[in-house]
Short mmCIF file of C-alpha atoms and ligand atoms in Angstrom, two decimals:
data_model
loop_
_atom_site.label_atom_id
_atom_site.label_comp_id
_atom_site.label_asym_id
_atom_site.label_seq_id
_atom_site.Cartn_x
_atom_site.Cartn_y
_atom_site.Cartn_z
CA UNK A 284 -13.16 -21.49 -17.62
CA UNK A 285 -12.76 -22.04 -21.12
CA UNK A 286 -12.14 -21.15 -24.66
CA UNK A 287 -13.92 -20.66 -27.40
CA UNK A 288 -12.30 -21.47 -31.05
CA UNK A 289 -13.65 -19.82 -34.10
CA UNK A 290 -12.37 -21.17 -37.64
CA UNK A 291 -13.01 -23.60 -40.27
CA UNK A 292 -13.87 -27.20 -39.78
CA UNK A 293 -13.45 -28.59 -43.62
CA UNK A 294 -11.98 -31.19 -46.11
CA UNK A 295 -8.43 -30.17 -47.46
CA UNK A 296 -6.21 -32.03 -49.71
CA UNK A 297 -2.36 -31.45 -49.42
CA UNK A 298 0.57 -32.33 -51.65
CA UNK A 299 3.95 -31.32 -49.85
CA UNK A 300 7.03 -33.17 -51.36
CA UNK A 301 6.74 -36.59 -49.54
CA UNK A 302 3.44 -37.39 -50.66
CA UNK A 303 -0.42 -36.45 -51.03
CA UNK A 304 -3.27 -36.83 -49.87
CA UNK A 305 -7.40 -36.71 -50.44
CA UNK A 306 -9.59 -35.20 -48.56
CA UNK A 307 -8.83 -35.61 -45.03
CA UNK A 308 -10.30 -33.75 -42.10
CA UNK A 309 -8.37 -30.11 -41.67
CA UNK A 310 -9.59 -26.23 -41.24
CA UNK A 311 -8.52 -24.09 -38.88
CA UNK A 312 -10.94 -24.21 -36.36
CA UNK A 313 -10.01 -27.99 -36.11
CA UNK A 314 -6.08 -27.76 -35.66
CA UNK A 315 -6.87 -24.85 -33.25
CA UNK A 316 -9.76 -26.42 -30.89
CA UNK A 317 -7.61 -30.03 -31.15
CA UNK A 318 -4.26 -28.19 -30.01
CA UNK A 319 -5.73 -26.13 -27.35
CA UNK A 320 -7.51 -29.77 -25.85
CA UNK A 321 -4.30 -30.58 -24.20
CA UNK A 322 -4.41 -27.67 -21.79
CA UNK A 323 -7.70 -25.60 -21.42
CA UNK A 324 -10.29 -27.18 -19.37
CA UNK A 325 -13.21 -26.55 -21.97
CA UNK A 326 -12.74 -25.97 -25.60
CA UNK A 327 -16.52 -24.77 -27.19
CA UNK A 328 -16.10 -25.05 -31.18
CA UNK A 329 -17.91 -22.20 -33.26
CA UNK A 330 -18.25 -23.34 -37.10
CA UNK A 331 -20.29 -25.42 -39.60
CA UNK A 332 -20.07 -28.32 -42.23
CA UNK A 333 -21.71 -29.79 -44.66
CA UNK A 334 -23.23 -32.89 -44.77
CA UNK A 335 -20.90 -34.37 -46.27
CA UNK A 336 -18.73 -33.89 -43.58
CA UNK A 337 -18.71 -37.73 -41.27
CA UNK A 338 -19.80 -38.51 -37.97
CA UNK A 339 -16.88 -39.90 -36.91
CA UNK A 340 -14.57 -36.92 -37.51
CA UNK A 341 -16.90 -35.04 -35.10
CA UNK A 342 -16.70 -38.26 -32.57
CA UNK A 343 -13.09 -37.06 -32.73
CA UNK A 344 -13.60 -33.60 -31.30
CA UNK A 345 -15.93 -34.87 -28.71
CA UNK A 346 -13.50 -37.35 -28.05
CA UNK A 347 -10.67 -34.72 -26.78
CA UNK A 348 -13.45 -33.09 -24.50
CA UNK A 349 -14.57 -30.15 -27.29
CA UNK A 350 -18.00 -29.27 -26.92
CA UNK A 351 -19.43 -29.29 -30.43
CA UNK A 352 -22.85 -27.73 -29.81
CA UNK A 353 -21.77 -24.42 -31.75
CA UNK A 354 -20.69 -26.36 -34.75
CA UNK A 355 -23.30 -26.43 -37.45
CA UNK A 356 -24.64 -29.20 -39.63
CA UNK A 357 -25.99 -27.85 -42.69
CA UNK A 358 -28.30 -30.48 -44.71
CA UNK A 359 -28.01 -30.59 -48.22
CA UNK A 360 -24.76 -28.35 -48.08
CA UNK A 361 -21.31 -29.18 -48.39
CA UNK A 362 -18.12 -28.66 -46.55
CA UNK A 363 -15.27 -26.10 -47.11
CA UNK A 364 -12.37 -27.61 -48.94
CA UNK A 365 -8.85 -26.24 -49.43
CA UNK A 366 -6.29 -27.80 -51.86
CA UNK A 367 -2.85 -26.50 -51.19
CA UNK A 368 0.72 -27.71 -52.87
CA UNK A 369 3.82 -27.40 -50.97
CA UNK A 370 7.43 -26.25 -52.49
CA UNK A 371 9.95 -27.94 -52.04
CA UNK A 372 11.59 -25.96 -48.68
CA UNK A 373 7.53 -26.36 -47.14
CA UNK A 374 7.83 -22.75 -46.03
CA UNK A 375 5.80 -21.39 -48.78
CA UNK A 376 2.37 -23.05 -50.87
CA UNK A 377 0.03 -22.23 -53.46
CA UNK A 378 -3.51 -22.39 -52.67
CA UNK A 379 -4.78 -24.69 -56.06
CA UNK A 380 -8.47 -24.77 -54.87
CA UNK A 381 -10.54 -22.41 -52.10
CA UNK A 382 -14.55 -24.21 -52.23
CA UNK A 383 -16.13 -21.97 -49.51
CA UNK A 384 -19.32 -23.87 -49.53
CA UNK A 385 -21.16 -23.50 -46.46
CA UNK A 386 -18.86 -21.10 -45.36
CA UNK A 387 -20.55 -18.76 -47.92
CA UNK A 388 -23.18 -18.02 -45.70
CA UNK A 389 -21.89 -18.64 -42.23
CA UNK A 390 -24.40 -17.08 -39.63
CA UNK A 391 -22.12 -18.11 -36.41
CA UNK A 392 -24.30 -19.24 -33.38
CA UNK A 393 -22.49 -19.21 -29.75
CA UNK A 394 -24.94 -21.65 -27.83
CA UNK A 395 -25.69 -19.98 -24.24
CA UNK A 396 -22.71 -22.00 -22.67
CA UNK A 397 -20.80 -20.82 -24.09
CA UNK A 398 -21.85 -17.06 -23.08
CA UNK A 399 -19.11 -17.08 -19.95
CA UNK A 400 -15.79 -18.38 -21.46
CA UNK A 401 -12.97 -16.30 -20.71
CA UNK A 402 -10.72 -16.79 -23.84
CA UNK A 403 -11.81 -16.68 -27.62
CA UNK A 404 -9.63 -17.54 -30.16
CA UNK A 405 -10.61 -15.86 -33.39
CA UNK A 406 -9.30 -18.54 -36.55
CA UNK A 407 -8.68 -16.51 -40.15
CA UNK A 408 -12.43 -16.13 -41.17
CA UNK A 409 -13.98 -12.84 -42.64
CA UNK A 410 -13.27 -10.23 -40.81
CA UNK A 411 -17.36 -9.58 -40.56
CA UNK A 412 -17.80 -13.48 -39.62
CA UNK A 413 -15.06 -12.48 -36.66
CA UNK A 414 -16.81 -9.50 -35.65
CA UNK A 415 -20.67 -11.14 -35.59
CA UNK A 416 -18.98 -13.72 -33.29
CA UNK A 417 -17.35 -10.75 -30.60
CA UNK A 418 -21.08 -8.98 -30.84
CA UNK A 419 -22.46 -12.21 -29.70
CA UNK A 420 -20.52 -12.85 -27.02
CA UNK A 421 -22.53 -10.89 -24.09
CA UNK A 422 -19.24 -10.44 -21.38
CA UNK A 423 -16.30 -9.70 -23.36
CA UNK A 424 -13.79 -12.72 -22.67
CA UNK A 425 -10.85 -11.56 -20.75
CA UNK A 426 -8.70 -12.52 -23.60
CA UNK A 427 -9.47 -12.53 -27.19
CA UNK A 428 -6.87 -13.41 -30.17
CA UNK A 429 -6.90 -12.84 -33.53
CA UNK A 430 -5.39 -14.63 -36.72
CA UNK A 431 -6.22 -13.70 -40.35
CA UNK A 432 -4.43 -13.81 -43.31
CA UNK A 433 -3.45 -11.81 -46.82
CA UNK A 434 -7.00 -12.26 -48.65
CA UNK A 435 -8.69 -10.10 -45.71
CA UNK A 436 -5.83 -7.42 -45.91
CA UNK A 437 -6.15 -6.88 -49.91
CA UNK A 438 -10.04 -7.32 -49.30
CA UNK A 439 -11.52 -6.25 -46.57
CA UNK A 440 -8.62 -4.22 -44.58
CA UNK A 441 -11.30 -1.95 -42.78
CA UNK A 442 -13.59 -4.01 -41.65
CA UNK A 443 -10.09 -6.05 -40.48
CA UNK A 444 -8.85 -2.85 -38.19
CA UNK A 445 -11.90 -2.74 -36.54
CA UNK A 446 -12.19 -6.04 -35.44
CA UNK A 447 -8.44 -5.42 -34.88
CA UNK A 448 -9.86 -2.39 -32.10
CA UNK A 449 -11.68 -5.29 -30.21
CA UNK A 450 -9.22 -8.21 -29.54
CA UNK A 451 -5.94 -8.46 -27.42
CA UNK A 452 -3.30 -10.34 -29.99
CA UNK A 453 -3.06 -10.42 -33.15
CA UNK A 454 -1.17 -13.45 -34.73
CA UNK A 455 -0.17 -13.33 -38.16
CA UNK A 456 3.12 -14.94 -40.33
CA UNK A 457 5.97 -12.55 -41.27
CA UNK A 458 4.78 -12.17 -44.95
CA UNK A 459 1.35 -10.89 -43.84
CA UNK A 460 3.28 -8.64 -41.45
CA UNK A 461 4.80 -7.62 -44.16
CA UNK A 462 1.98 -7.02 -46.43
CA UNK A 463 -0.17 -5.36 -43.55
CA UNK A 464 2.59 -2.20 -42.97
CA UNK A 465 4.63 -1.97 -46.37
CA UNK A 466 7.65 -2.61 -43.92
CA UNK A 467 10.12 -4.88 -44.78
CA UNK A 468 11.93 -4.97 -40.88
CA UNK A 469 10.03 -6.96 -38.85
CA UNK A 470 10.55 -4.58 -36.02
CA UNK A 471 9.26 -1.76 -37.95
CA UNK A 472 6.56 -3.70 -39.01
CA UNK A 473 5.38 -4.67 -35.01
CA UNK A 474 5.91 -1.24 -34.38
CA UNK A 475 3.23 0.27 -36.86
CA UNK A 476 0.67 -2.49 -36.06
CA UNK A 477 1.14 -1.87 -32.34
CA UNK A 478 0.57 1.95 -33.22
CA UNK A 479 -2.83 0.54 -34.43
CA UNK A 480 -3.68 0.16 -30.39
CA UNK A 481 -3.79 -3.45 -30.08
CA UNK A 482 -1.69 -4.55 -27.04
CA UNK A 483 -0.21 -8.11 -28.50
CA UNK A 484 1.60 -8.70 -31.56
CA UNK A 485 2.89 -12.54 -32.65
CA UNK A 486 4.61 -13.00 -36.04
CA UNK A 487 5.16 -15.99 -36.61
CA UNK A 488 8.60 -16.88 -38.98
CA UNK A 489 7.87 -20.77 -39.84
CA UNK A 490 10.82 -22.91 -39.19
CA UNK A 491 12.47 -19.97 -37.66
CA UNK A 492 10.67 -19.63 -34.92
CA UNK A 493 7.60 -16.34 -33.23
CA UNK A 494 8.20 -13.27 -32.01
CA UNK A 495 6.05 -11.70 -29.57
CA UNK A 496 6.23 -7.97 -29.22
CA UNK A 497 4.33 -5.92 -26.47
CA UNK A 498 5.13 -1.88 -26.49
CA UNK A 499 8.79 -1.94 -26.65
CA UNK A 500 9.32 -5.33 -25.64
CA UNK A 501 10.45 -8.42 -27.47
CA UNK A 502 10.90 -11.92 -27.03
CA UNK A 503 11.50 -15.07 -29.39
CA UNK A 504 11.37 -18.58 -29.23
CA UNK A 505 12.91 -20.84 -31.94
CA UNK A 506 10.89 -23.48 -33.64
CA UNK A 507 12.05 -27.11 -32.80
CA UNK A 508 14.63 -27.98 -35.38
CA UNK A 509 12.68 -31.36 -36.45
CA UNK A 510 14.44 -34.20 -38.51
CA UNK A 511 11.32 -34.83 -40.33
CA UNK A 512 8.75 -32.26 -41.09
CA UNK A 513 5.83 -33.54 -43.31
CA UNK A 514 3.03 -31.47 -43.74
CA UNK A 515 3.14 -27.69 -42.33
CA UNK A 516 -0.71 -27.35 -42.59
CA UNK A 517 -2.04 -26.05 -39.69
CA UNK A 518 1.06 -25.01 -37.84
CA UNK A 519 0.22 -21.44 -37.05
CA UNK A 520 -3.40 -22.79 -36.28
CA UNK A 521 -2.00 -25.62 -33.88
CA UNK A 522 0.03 -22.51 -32.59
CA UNK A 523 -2.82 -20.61 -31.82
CA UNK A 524 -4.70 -23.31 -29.99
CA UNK A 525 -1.53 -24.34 -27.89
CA UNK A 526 -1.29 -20.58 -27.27
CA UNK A 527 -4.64 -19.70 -25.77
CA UNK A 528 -5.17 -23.15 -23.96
CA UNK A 529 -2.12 -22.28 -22.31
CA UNK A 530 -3.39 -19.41 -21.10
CA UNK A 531 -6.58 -21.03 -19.83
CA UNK A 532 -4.89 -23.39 -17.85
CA UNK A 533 -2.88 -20.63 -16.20
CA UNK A 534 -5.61 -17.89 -16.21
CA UNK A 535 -2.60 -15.11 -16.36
CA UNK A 536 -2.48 -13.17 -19.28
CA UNK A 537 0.47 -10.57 -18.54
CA UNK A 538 3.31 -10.37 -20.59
CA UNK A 539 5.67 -12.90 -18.96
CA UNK A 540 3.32 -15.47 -18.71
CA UNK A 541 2.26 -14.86 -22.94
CA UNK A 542 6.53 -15.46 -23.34
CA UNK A 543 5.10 -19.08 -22.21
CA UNK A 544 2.20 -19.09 -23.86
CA UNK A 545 4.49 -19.00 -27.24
CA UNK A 546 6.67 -22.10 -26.18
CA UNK A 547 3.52 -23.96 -25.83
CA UNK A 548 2.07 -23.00 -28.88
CA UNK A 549 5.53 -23.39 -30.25
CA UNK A 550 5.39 -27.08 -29.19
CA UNK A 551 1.64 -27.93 -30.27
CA UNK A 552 3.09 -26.60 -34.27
CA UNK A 553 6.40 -28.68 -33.82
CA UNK A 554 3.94 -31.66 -33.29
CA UNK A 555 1.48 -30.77 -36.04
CA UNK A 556 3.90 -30.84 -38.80
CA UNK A 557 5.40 -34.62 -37.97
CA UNK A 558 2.37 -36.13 -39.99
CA UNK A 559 -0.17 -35.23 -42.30
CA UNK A 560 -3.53 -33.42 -41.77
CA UNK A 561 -4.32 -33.86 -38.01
CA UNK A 562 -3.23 -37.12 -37.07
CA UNK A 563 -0.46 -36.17 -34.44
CA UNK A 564 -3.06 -33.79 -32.68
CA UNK A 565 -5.28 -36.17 -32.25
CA UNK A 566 -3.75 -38.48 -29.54
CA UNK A 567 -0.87 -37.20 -27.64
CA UNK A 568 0.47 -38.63 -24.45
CA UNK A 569 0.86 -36.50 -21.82
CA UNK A 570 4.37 -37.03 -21.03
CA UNK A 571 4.97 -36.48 -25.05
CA UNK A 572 3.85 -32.94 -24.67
CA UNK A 573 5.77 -32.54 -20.86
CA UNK A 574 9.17 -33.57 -23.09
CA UNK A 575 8.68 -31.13 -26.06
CA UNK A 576 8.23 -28.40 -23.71
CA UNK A 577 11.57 -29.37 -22.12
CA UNK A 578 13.19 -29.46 -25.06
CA UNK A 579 11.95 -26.34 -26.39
CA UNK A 580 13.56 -24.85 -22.44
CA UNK A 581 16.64 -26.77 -23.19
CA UNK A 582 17.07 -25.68 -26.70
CA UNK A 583 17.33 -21.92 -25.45
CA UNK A 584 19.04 -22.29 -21.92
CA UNK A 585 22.43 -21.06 -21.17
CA UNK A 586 24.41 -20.63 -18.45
CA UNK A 587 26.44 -17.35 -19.22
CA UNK A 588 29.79 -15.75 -17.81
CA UNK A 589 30.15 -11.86 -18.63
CA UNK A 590 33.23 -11.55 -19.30
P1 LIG B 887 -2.54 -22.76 -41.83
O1 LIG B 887 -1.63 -23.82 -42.37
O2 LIG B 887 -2.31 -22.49 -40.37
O3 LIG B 887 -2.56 -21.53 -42.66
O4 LIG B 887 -4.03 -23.34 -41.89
C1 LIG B 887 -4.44 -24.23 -42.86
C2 LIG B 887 -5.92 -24.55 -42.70
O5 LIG B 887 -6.67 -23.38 -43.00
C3 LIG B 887 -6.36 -25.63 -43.66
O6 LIG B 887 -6.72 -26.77 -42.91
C4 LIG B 887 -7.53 -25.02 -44.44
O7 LIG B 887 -8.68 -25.85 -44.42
C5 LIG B 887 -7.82 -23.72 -43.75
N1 LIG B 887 -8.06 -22.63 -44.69
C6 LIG B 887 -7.38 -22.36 -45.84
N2 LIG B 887 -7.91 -21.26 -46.46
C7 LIG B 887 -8.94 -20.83 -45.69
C8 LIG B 887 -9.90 -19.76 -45.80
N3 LIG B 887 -9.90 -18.90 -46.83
N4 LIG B 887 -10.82 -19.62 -44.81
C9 LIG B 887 -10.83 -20.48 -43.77
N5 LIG B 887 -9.98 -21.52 -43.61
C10 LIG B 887 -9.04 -21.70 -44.56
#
């Protein structure tokens, strides 16, 4: 059993409002395949760098267990970098520099063990990157997930719905929810991308917490309320990966089982955001991750008299 994550593996520098940093180690694929370590049994990495990019952050991966032998080294290339500046409430950036370098041309390769996995996470890539990746997969995983994000709406929103057609959950923030329907309501917004056919919808709200809609059901879990959160980079991608190893350490993918699926991711994002870049991902304790959980089931227990 395991999952296969599909996003960038780049250099990003951040600047939120207590402090900055050069290029450290980020991308999507990396906060993903990193947060999903903790519970899958095998996490297979689909994605490419440049040369640039060191050995040692890829000792990292294969430190946590991720098979690397779907992530490309491409000589003479460099790495994707991101730049993104915080405001001052960290629920909202601007993007100051996109370098897509090698991601320019990224011809995704699943090696062939990777051919049985039973999850695949889809990180925000092209649409047609996302799509070459499902028509190389020969057995379609049992359960595929999808993030993506406003560039692919206002570019390439057709090539987006079909992809869309071939995956299980889609998990995008309330602003792209927003963008995607012209609906303002959340719930009205769900509603019109479930109408699209796809089974799963997560939105996720930031510091305020995912939703997880499934035909006329609902459910939400809060986001930890944190004393300290430093860098939000990666959340929803930490999300993702805490999502869909959950899931591959459970092997049930029916709608009660996703409501936990969403505390876990839930707690892999509450972790991600305590330090810059990666660095709380990349050595949790066990127990550290048993005690979030709790406090995430503490946080919304009650004991309740109807009076
Ligand atoms: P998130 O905070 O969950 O939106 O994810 C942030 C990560 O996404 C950063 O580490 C970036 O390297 C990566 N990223 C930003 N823009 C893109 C893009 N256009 N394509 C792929 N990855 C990106």
């Amino acid at each position: 059993m395991s999952v296969i994550c599909v996003g960038s593996v780049a250099f990003d520098a951040i600047e939120t409002p207590f402090g900055k940093t050069d290029k450290i180690i980020g991308g999507a694929g990396t906060y993903i395949s990193l947060a999903a370590s903790y519970f899958a049994s095998s996490v297979k990495l689909v994605s490419v760098v440049g040369e640039d990019f060191p050995a040692t952050a890829i000792n990292h991966f294969k430190n946590r267990g991720i098979d690397v032998s779907g992530l490309q080294i491409k000589e003479g290339e460099k790495s994707f970098f991101w730049k993104g500046k915080y405001h001052n409430d960290l629920n909202s950036r601007d993007t100051l520099v996109t370098e897509l370098n090698v991601l320019e041309t990224f011809d995704p390769i699943i090696p062939a063990s990777y051919q049985n996995a039973d999850f695949l996470m889809l990180g925000n890539l092209s649409p047609s990157v996302q799509m070459q990746v499902i028509e190389r997969i020969e057995k379609r995983p049992k359960f595929v997930a999808l993030d993506t994000m406003n560039f692919w709406m206002d570019s390439s929103m057709n090539e987006l719905l079909q992809v869309m057609k071939k995956v299980d959950v889609l998990m995008i923030n309330d602003e792209e929810a927003r963008q995607f329907t012209k609906e303002y309501s959340l719930v009205k917004a769900a509603n019109k991308i479930l109408e699209t056919g796809i089974r799963y919808l997560v939105i996720k709200k930031g510091e305020h917490g995912a939703l997880l809609f499934h035909g006329k059901h609902v459910f939400f879990a809060p986001a930890l309320p944190l004393e300290d959160v430093f860098d939000p980079t990666g959340a929803g991608d930490s999300f993702a990966g805490g999502f869909m190893g959950y899931l591959d350490k459970t092997k049930d993918v029916g709608f009660d089982n996703l409501k936990r699926a969403v505390i876990y991711g839930s707690a892999m994002a509450s972790f991600c955001v305590e330090k810059f870049g990666t660095e709380r991902l990349e050595n949790l304790k066990r127990d550290e991750v048993v005690r979030r959980i709790r406090e995430f089931v503490n946080l919304v227990s009650v004991d309740i008299d109807l009076v």
